[in-house]
Tab-separated table of C-alpha atoms and ligand atoms in Angstrom:
chain	number	residue	atom	x	y	z
A	239	MET	CA	0.066	-0.116	0.457
A	240	SER	CA	1.287	3.284	-1.181
A	241	LYS	CA	0.263	5.386	2.014
A	242	ALA	CA	-0.362	3.377	5.599
A	243	THR	CA	-4.389	5.247	5.844
A	244	GLU	CA	-6.941	3.437	6.433
A	245	ARG	CA	-6.614	0.044	4.996
A	246	SER	CA	-7.844	-1.132	1.857
A	247	ALA	CA	-9.312	-2.821	4.129
A	248	PRO	CA	-10.791	-6.283	2.520
A	249	PHE	CA	-13.559	-5.593	4.559
A	250	LEU	CA	-16.659	-4.247	5.278
A	251	GLN	CA	-16.294	-0.844	8.408
A	252	GLN	CA	-18.960	1.490	9.295
A	253	ALA	CA	-16.828	4.427	10.802
A	254	ASP	CA	-19.466	4.503	14.082
A	255	ASP	CA	-19.732	0.364	14.961
A	256	PHE	CA	-16.625	0.089	16.684
A	257	ALA	CA	-17.366	0.837	20.524
A	258	VAL	CA	-20.425	-1.231	19.675
A	259	SER	CA	-18.560	-3.986	18.544
A	260	VAL	CA	-16.012	-3.852	20.799
A	261	LEU	CA	-18.320	-3.772	23.304
A	262	ASP	CA	-20.635	-6.930	22.510
A	263	GLY	CA	-18.234	-9.011	21.793
A	264	LEU	CA	-15.917	-8.609	24.808
A	265	SER	CA	-18.962	-9.257	26.901
A	266	ARG	CA	-19.694	-12.834	25.104
A	267	PRO	CA	-18.641	-16.000	27.328
A	268	LYS	CA	-15.421	-15.965	24.393
A	269	LYS	CA	-14.480	-13.114	24.320
A	270	SER	CA	-13.912	-12.233	20.295
A	271	LEU	CA	-13.692	-8.922	17.868
A	272	PRO	CA	-13.981	-8.236	14.540
A	273	CYS	CA	-11.425	-8.742	12.233
A	274	ARG	CA	-12.251	-5.784	10.225
A	275	PHE	CA	-10.706	-3.217	13.062
A	276	PHE	CA	-6.988	-4.379	12.381
A	277	TYR	CA	-7.341	-1.833	10.056
A	278	ASP	CA	-6.389	1.472	10.623
A	279	ALA	CA	-3.602	3.530	10.017
A	280	LYS	CA	-1.306	1.847	12.218
A	281	GLY	CA	-2.622	-1.843	11.185
A	282	SER	CA	-2.921	-1.147	7.288
A	283	ALA	CA	1.366	-0.205	7.987
A	284	LEU	CA	1.680	-3.268	10.162
A	285	PHE	CA	0.054	-5.237	7.336
A	286	GLU	CA	1.801	-4.207	4.463
A	287	GLU	CA	4.456	-5.462	6.149
A	288	ILE	CA	3.272	-8.665	6.860
A	289	THR	CA	3.479	-9.644	3.430
A	290	ARG	CA	7.125	-8.538	3.733
A	291	GLN	CA	7.597	-11.026	5.922
A	292	PRO	CA	9.045	-14.499	5.044
A	293	GLU	CA	7.189	-16.715	6.288
A	294	TYR	CA	3.914	-14.973	5.348
A	295	TYR	CA	3.956	-17.007	1.825
A	296	PRO	CA	0.099	-16.045	0.394
A	297	THR	CA	1.008	-12.821	-1.356
A	298	ARG	CA	4.116	-13.583	-2.624
A	299	VAL	CA	3.299	-16.713	-3.735
A	300	GLU	CA	-0.432	-15.461	-5.677
A	301	VAL	CA	1.904	-12.509	-7.197
A	302	GLY	CA	3.660	-15.828	-9.050
A	303	ILE	CA	0.163	-17.471	-10.148
A	304	LEU	CA	-1.381	-14.025	-11.565
A	305	THR	CA	1.980	-12.812	-12.951
A	306	ASP	CA	2.577	-16.998	-14.881
A	307	ASN	CA	-0.650	-17.352	-15.196
A	308	ALA	CA	-2.491	-13.801	-15.877
A	309	MET	CA	-2.196	-14.160	-20.023
A	310	GLN	CA	-4.411	-17.171	-19.604
A	311	MET	CA	-6.534	-16.356	-17.116
A	312	LEU	CA	-7.586	-13.797	-19.472
A	313	ASP	CA	-8.149	-15.454	-22.138
A	314	GLY	CA	-12.306	-15.395	-22.372
A	315	ALA	CA	-11.925	-11.779	-21.466
A	316	LEU	CA	-10.419	-11.107	-24.774
A	317	GLY	CA	-13.568	-8.825	-26.065
A	318	GLU	CA	-14.204	-5.725	-24.338
A	319	THR	CA	-14.529	-6.158	-20.641
A	320	VAL	CA	-14.936	-4.144	-17.329
A	321	LEU	CA	-12.143	-5.663	-14.661
A	322	VAL	CA	-14.041	-5.572	-11.398
A	323	GLU	CA	-11.846	-5.547	-8.048
A	324	PHE	CA	-13.504	-5.792	-4.130
A	325	GLY	CA	-11.509	-4.604	-2.204
A	326	SER	CA	-9.326	-3.235	-4.156
A	327	GLY	CA	-6.789	-1.506	-1.652
A	328	SER	CA	-3.690	-0.427	-3.021
A	329	SER	CA	-4.437	-2.581	-6.242
A	330	VAL	CA	-1.192	-3.384	-6.642
A	331	LYS	CA	-1.860	-7.586	-7.917
A	332	THR	CA	-4.788	-6.176	-10.465
A	333	GLU	CA	-1.708	-3.869	-12.165
A	334	ILE	CA	-0.158	-7.779	-13.591
A	335	LEU	CA	-3.522	-8.082	-14.731
A	336	LEU	CA	-4.198	-4.513	-16.083
A	337	GLY	CA	-0.824	-5.301	-17.826
A	338	HIS	CA	-2.195	-8.159	-20.021
A	339	MET	CA	-5.780	-6.500	-20.627
A	340	ARG	CA	-5.523	-4.938	-23.888
A	341	ARG	CA	-9.370	-4.398	-24.143
A	342	LEU	CA	-10.622	-3.302	-21.098
A	343	HIS	CA	-13.383	-1.145	-21.739
A	344	ALA	CA	-13.886	-0.399	-17.636
A	345	TYR	CA	-11.455	-0.421	-14.194
A	346	VAL	CA	-14.477	-0.878	-11.891
A	347	PRO	CA	-11.930	-1.040	-8.043
A	348	ILE	CA	-14.767	-0.647	-5.249
A	349	ASP	CA	-13.459	-0.200	-1.596
A	350	ILE	CA	-14.626	1.535	1.825
A	351	SER	CA	-10.910	3.124	2.207
A	352	GLU	CA	-11.786	6.883	-0.800
A	353	SER	CA	-7.748	7.160	0.259
A	354	ALA	CA	-6.937	4.005	-0.995
A	355	LEU	CA	-9.056	4.552	-4.077
A	356	THR	CA	-7.456	8.028	-5.128
A	357	ASP	CA	-3.725	6.238	-4.763
A	358	ALA	CA	-4.628	3.759	-6.271
A	359	ARG	CA	-6.401	6.229	-9.239
A	360	GLU	CA	-2.845	8.086	-9.566
A	361	ARG	CA	-0.797	5.236	-9.530
A	362	LEU	CA	-3.050	3.559	-12.288
A	363	THR	CA	-3.158	6.655	-14.170
A	364	ALA	CA	1.019	7.387	-14.801
A	365	ARG	CA	1.317	3.377	-15.755
A	366	PHE	CA	-1.500	2.598	-18.006
A	367	SER	CA	-2.423	6.237	-20.139
A	368	GLY	CA	-5.877	6.342	-21.078
A	369	LEU	CA	-7.228	3.916	-18.436
A	370	ASN	CA	-10.768	4.112	-17.931
A	371	ILE	CA	-11.123	4.148	-13.868
A	372	GLN	CA	-14.827	4.202	-12.058
A	373	ALA	CA	-14.242	3.699	-8.593
A	374	LEU	CA	-17.236	3.414	-6.207
A	375	LEU	CA	-17.018	3.798	-2.626
A	376	ALA	CA	-18.769	1.425	-1.484
A	377	ASP	CA	-19.450	-2.173	1.438
A	378	PHE	CA	-18.571	-5.416	-1.815
A	379	SER	CA	-20.365	-7.510	0.864
A	380	HIS	CA	-23.898	-6.153	-0.415
A	381	PRO	CA	-25.019	-6.522	-4.185
A	382	ILE	CA	-23.859	-3.661	-5.848
A	383	LYS	CA	-25.038	-1.137	-8.736
A	384	LEU	CA	-22.672	-0.757	-11.451
A	385	PRO	CA	-22.774	2.575	-13.611
A	386	PRO	CA	-25.773	1.640	-16.109
A	387	GLU	CA	-23.513	2.758	-18.629
A	388	LEU	CA	-21.365	-0.679	-18.469
A	389	ALA	CA	-24.399	-2.672	-18.623
A	390	PRO	CA	-23.291	-4.004	-22.020
A	391	TRP	CA	-19.972	-4.880	-21.465
A	392	PRO	CA	-19.292	-8.749	-19.595
A	393	LYS	CA	-18.055	-8.030	-16.277
A	394	LEU	CA	-14.510	-9.995	-14.572
A	395	GLY	CA	-14.470	-9.625	-10.597
A	396	PHE	CA	-11.232	-10.070	-9.355
A	397	PHE	CA	-10.988	-10.939	-5.713
A	398	PRO	CA	-7.309	-12.017	-4.645
A	399	GLY	CA	-5.683	-12.478	-1.281
A	400	SER	CA	-7.612	-15.499	0.365
A	401	THR	CA	-9.692	-12.667	2.287
A	402	ILE	CA	-12.338	-14.706	1.629
A	403	GLY	CA	-10.540	-17.111	3.917
A	404	ASN	CA	-11.331	-14.525	6.970
A	405	PHE	CA	-15.322	-14.968	6.643
A	406	VAL	CA	-16.621	-17.815	8.321
A	407	PRO	CA	-17.873	-20.337	5.458
A	408	ALA	CA	-21.722	-19.577	5.825
A	409	GLU	CA	-20.351	-15.716	5.042
A	410	ALA	CA	-18.044	-16.696	2.867
A	411	THR	CA	-20.730	-18.588	0.799
A	412	ARG	CA	-23.132	-15.362	0.647
A	413	LEU	CA	-20.342	-12.869	-0.186
A	414	LEU	CA	-19.843	-15.107	-3.179
A	415	ARG	CA	-23.351	-14.819	-4.010
A	416	ALA	CA	-23.127	-11.440	-3.389
A	417	MET	CA	-20.161	-10.563	-5.561
A	418	ARG	CA	-22.474	-13.130	-8.389
A	419	GLU	CA	-25.271	-10.495	-8.080
A	420	THR	CA	-22.534	-7.714	-8.786
A	421	LEU	CA	-20.888	-8.997	-11.957
A	422	SER	CA	-24.240	-10.716	-13.316
A	423	PRO	CA	-25.672	-11.343	-16.203
A	424	ARG	CA	-22.679	-13.562	-17.828
A	425	GLY	CA	-20.055	-12.944	-14.868
A	426	LYS	CA	-16.893	-14.581	-14.127
A	427	LEU	CA	-15.096	-14.254	-10.567
A	428	ILE	CA	-11.343	-14.669	-10.349
A	429	ILE	CA	-10.710	-15.067	-6.371
A	430	GLY	CA	-7.570	-16.324	-5.028
A	431	VAL	CA	-7.346	-18.930	-1.906
A	432	ASP	CA	-5.523	-20.175	0.655
A	433	LEU	CA	-4.732	-24.043	0.578
A	434	LYS	CA	-4.483	-26.496	3.251
A	435	LYS	CA	-0.410	-27.595	4.084
A	436	ASP	CA	1.492	-28.185	6.719
A	437	VAL	CA	0.459	-26.844	10.257
A	438	ARG	CA	3.533	-25.159	10.896
A	439	GLN	CA	3.944	-23.907	7.807
A	440	LEU	CA	0.770	-22.345	8.393
A	441	VAL	CA	0.997	-21.156	11.858
A	442	ALA	CA	5.055	-19.589	10.977
A	443	ALA	CA	2.483	-17.360	8.098
A	444	TYR	CA	0.789	-16.068	11.081
A	445	ASP	CA	3.705	-16.233	13.832
A	446	ASP	CA	6.551	-14.949	12.395
A	447	ALA	CA	10.387	-14.391	13.485
A	448	ASN	CA	10.016	-10.847	13.420
A	449	GLY	CA	6.968	-9.897	15.266
A	450	VAL	CA	5.261	-8.016	12.819
A	451	THR	CA	2.012	-10.670	13.035
A	452	ALA	CA	2.255	-10.175	16.782
A	453	ALA	CA	2.335	-6.318	16.517
A	454	PHE	CA	-1.058	-6.255	14.133
A	455	ASN	CA	-2.373	-8.481	16.421
A	456	LEU	CA	-1.801	-6.230	19.528
A	457	ASN	CA	-2.289	-3.085	17.387
A	458	LEU	CA	-5.991	-3.679	18.189
A	459	LEU	CA	-5.566	-3.467	22.262
A	460	ALA	CA	-3.643	0.485	21.639
A	461	ARG	CA	-6.559	0.744	18.825
A	462	MET	CA	-9.246	0.508	21.695
A	463	ASN	CA	-6.891	2.815	24.340
A	464	ARG	CA	-6.773	5.344	21.285
A	465	GLU	CA	-9.892	5.239	20.906
A	466	LEU	CA	-12.543	4.105	23.152
A	467	ASP	CA	-10.908	4.967	26.218
A	468	ALA	CA	-9.320	1.537	27.005
A	469	THR	CA	-6.938	0.843	29.148
A	470	PHE	CA	-4.820	-2.062	27.882
A	471	ASP	CA	-1.818	-3.259	29.156
A	472	LEU	CA	0.239	-4.114	26.244
A	473	GLN	CA	3.063	-5.894	28.712
A	474	ALA	CA	-0.184	-7.758	29.903
A	475	PHE	CA	-1.503	-9.435	26.397
A	476	ARG	CA	0.308	-11.860	23.954
A	477	HIS	CA	-0.179	-13.337	20.268
A	478	ALA	CA	-1.304	-16.637	19.849
A	479	ALA	CA	-2.183	-18.222	16.658
A	480	THR	CA	-3.067	-21.437	16.362
A	481	TYR	CA	-4.083	-23.717	13.509
A	482	GLU	CA	-7.703	-25.216	14.600
A	483	PRO	CA	-8.006	-29.155	11.607
A	484	PHE	CA	-11.513	-29.709	12.724
A	485	GLU	CA	-12.691	-25.888	11.444
A	486	GLY	CA	-9.410	-26.262	8.952
A	487	ARG	CA	-8.819	-22.556	9.832
A	488	ILE	CA	-5.908	-20.190	11.985
A	489	GLU	CA	-7.121	-18.755	14.467
A	490	MET	CA	-5.507	-15.703	16.304
A	491	HIS	CA	-6.186	-14.648	19.996
A	492	LEU	CA	-4.588	-12.530	22.212
A	493	VAL	CA	-3.925	-14.599	25.309
A	494	SER	CA	-3.973	-12.377	29.109
A	495	VAL	CA	-1.298	-13.116	30.861
A	496	LYS	CA	-3.118	-12.463	34.371
A	497	ASP	CA	-6.002	-12.128	36.425
A	498	GLN	CA	-6.825	-8.163	35.410
A	499	ASP	CA	-9.600	-5.447	34.820
A	500	VAL	CA	-9.594	-3.357	31.892
A	501	TRP	CA	-12.060	-0.325	30.820
A	502	VAL	CA	-13.255	-0.467	28.191
A	503	ALA	CA	-15.353	3.096	27.057
A	504	GLY	CA	-16.230	3.228	30.084
A	505	ARG	CA	-17.608	-0.389	31.408
A	506	LYS	CA	-15.099	-2.795	33.271
A	507	ILE	CA	-13.873	-6.220	31.302
A	508	HIS	CA	-12.147	-8.558	33.242
A	509	PHE	CA	-10.069	-11.194	31.804
A	510	ARG	CA	-8.549	-14.504	33.877
A	511	ALA	CA	-4.958	-15.310	33.522
A	512	ALA	CA	-5.168	-17.456	29.892
A	513	GLU	CA	-8.326	-16.392	28.540
A	514	THR	CA	-8.341	-15.051	25.108
A	515	ILE	CA	-9.888	-13.012	23.261
A	516	HIS	CA	-10.259	-14.747	19.773
A	517	THR	CA	-9.307	-12.417	16.938
A	518	GLU	CA	-8.823	-13.628	13.285
A	519	ASN	CA	-9.909	-16.553	11.537
A	520	ALA	CA	-8.075	-17.564	8.487
A	521	TYR	CA	-10.156	-20.446	6.638
A	522	LYS	CA	-8.135	-23.080	5.094
A	523	TYR	CA	-9.401	-25.223	1.831
A	524	THR	CA	-8.883	-27.884	-0.197
A	525	ILE	CA	-9.813	-27.469	-3.789
A	526	GLU	CA	-12.558	-29.618	-3.780
A	527	GLU	CA	-13.847	-27.765	-0.598
A	528	PHE	CA	-13.930	-24.643	-2.134
A	529	HIS	CA	-15.589	-25.358	-5.171
A	530	LEU	CA	-18.130	-26.846	-2.702
A	531	ILE	CA	-19.087	-23.349	-1.390
A	532	ALA	CA	-18.380	-21.456	-4.857
A	533	GLN	CA	-21.317	-23.544	-5.552
A	534	ALA	CA	-23.309	-23.017	-3.030
A	535	ALA	CA	-23.487	-19.505	-3.909
A	536	GLY	CA	-24.200	-19.873	-7.112
A	537	TRP	CA	-21.173	-20.288	-9.561
A	538	ALA	CA	-19.588	-22.519	-11.560
A	539	PRO	CA	-16.241	-22.892	-10.663
A	540	LEU	CA	-13.993	-23.855	-13.501
A	541	ARG	CA	-10.163	-23.781	-13.894
A	542	VAL	CA	-7.398	-23.396	-11.182
A	543	TRP	CA	-4.085	-21.781	-11.015
A	544	LYS	CA	-2.323	-23.290	-8.189
A	545	ASP	CA	1.563	-22.682	-7.690
A	546	ASP	CA	4.196	-26.150	-7.453
A	547	LEU	CA	3.625	-26.266	-4.454
A	548	SER	CA	0.593	-26.051	-3.900
A	549	LEU	CA	0.781	-23.509	-1.086
A	550	PHE	CA	-2.088	-21.003	-3.292
A	551	SER	CA	-4.878	-22.024	-5.705
A	552	GLU	CA	-6.201	-19.100	-8.194
A	553	HIS	CA	-10.168	-20.070	-9.193
A	554	GLU	CA	-12.106	-19.306	-12.027
A	555	LEU	CA	-15.452	-19.069	-11.215
A	556	VAL	CA	-18.631	-18.556	-13.588
A	557	ALA	CA	-21.670	-17.515	-13.511
A	558	PRO	CA	-23.780	-20.271	-15.035
S	774	LIG	C1	-6.626	-10.062	5.227
S	774	LIG	N1	-5.837	-11.328	5.062
S	774	LIG	C2	-5.678	-12.583	4.042
S	774	LIG	C3	-5.194	-11.991	5.827
S	774	LIG	C4	-4.796	-13.130	6.255
S	774	LIG	O1	-3.345	-13.950	6.057
S	774	LIG	O2	-5.821	-13.837	6.952
S	774	LIG	C5	-5.195	-11.249	7.131
S	774	LIG	C6	-3.896	-11.640	8.346
S	774	LIG	N2	-4.093	-11.546	9.605
S	774	LIG	C7	-2.683	-12.372	10.058
S	774	LIG	N3	-1.759	-12.077	8.773
S	774	LIG	C8	-2.398	-12.088	7.364
């Protein structure tokens, strides 16, 4: 990301729901916080740093898959096409596709961060002169009405990064269904999905040796201190990432290292020693498992591209 503003967020964030969501999540028997709140300015910068850590393979590997296969991925989009990116952020991966799209009618980045859309427009306009960019400031979790003048052209959706893995399968299905509606009729979607693999490699990706993912997770506490007058002592919590084989997901938690009380937005919250706040899920799929989710959302899965080690996959889904 070019600027550390609020992230490119893959997620849907309403400005005023932080306090309500935090108090709700911390009042539950199993404390949890929605992972969309990671992405304030500091969290967005830390996420960018995560993607450069040696253990965090998804970004590096996906860029390789896109670079090696972009021509093939786009072979059905030889006529004039509208490229729609969900949660476009800095649009860095999109540049790989744009470099191969000779007959693009328009590029429609969709994001809830105005600054991310502005930065992306500036960079892409400098690199691709004459590119028709129709940015949409919107929450992509609901079907979105694209500008009516784009109606005549087929839509190619793009949702890289395995952000789909941050949603529980029922939500992931809902999200894919909303994307199908946004891209209809004749829609097609290219989506990145992280794959099941050796547990040690998975856990290392979410617990890097430089402690960047730990800082990213702990920044949630710092954000509550800054924005909600909370009194979290960041030394009194530690980052934990585990792989839960039954669910097929990485879970990130913040673990209270002692019995303690913390004030958050005027309310006292008690933490027992070793009690955790569940902050993120990152589901890992087999190709077949992801196909089932895509089909449940009304998509027909076609081709799949992977790297040589089968770490990550890029899927082509078409609306039947
Ligand atoms: C944004 N999302 C796809 C990342 C992931 O891998 O689930 C977020 C992340 N959390 C910790 N590291 C990266």
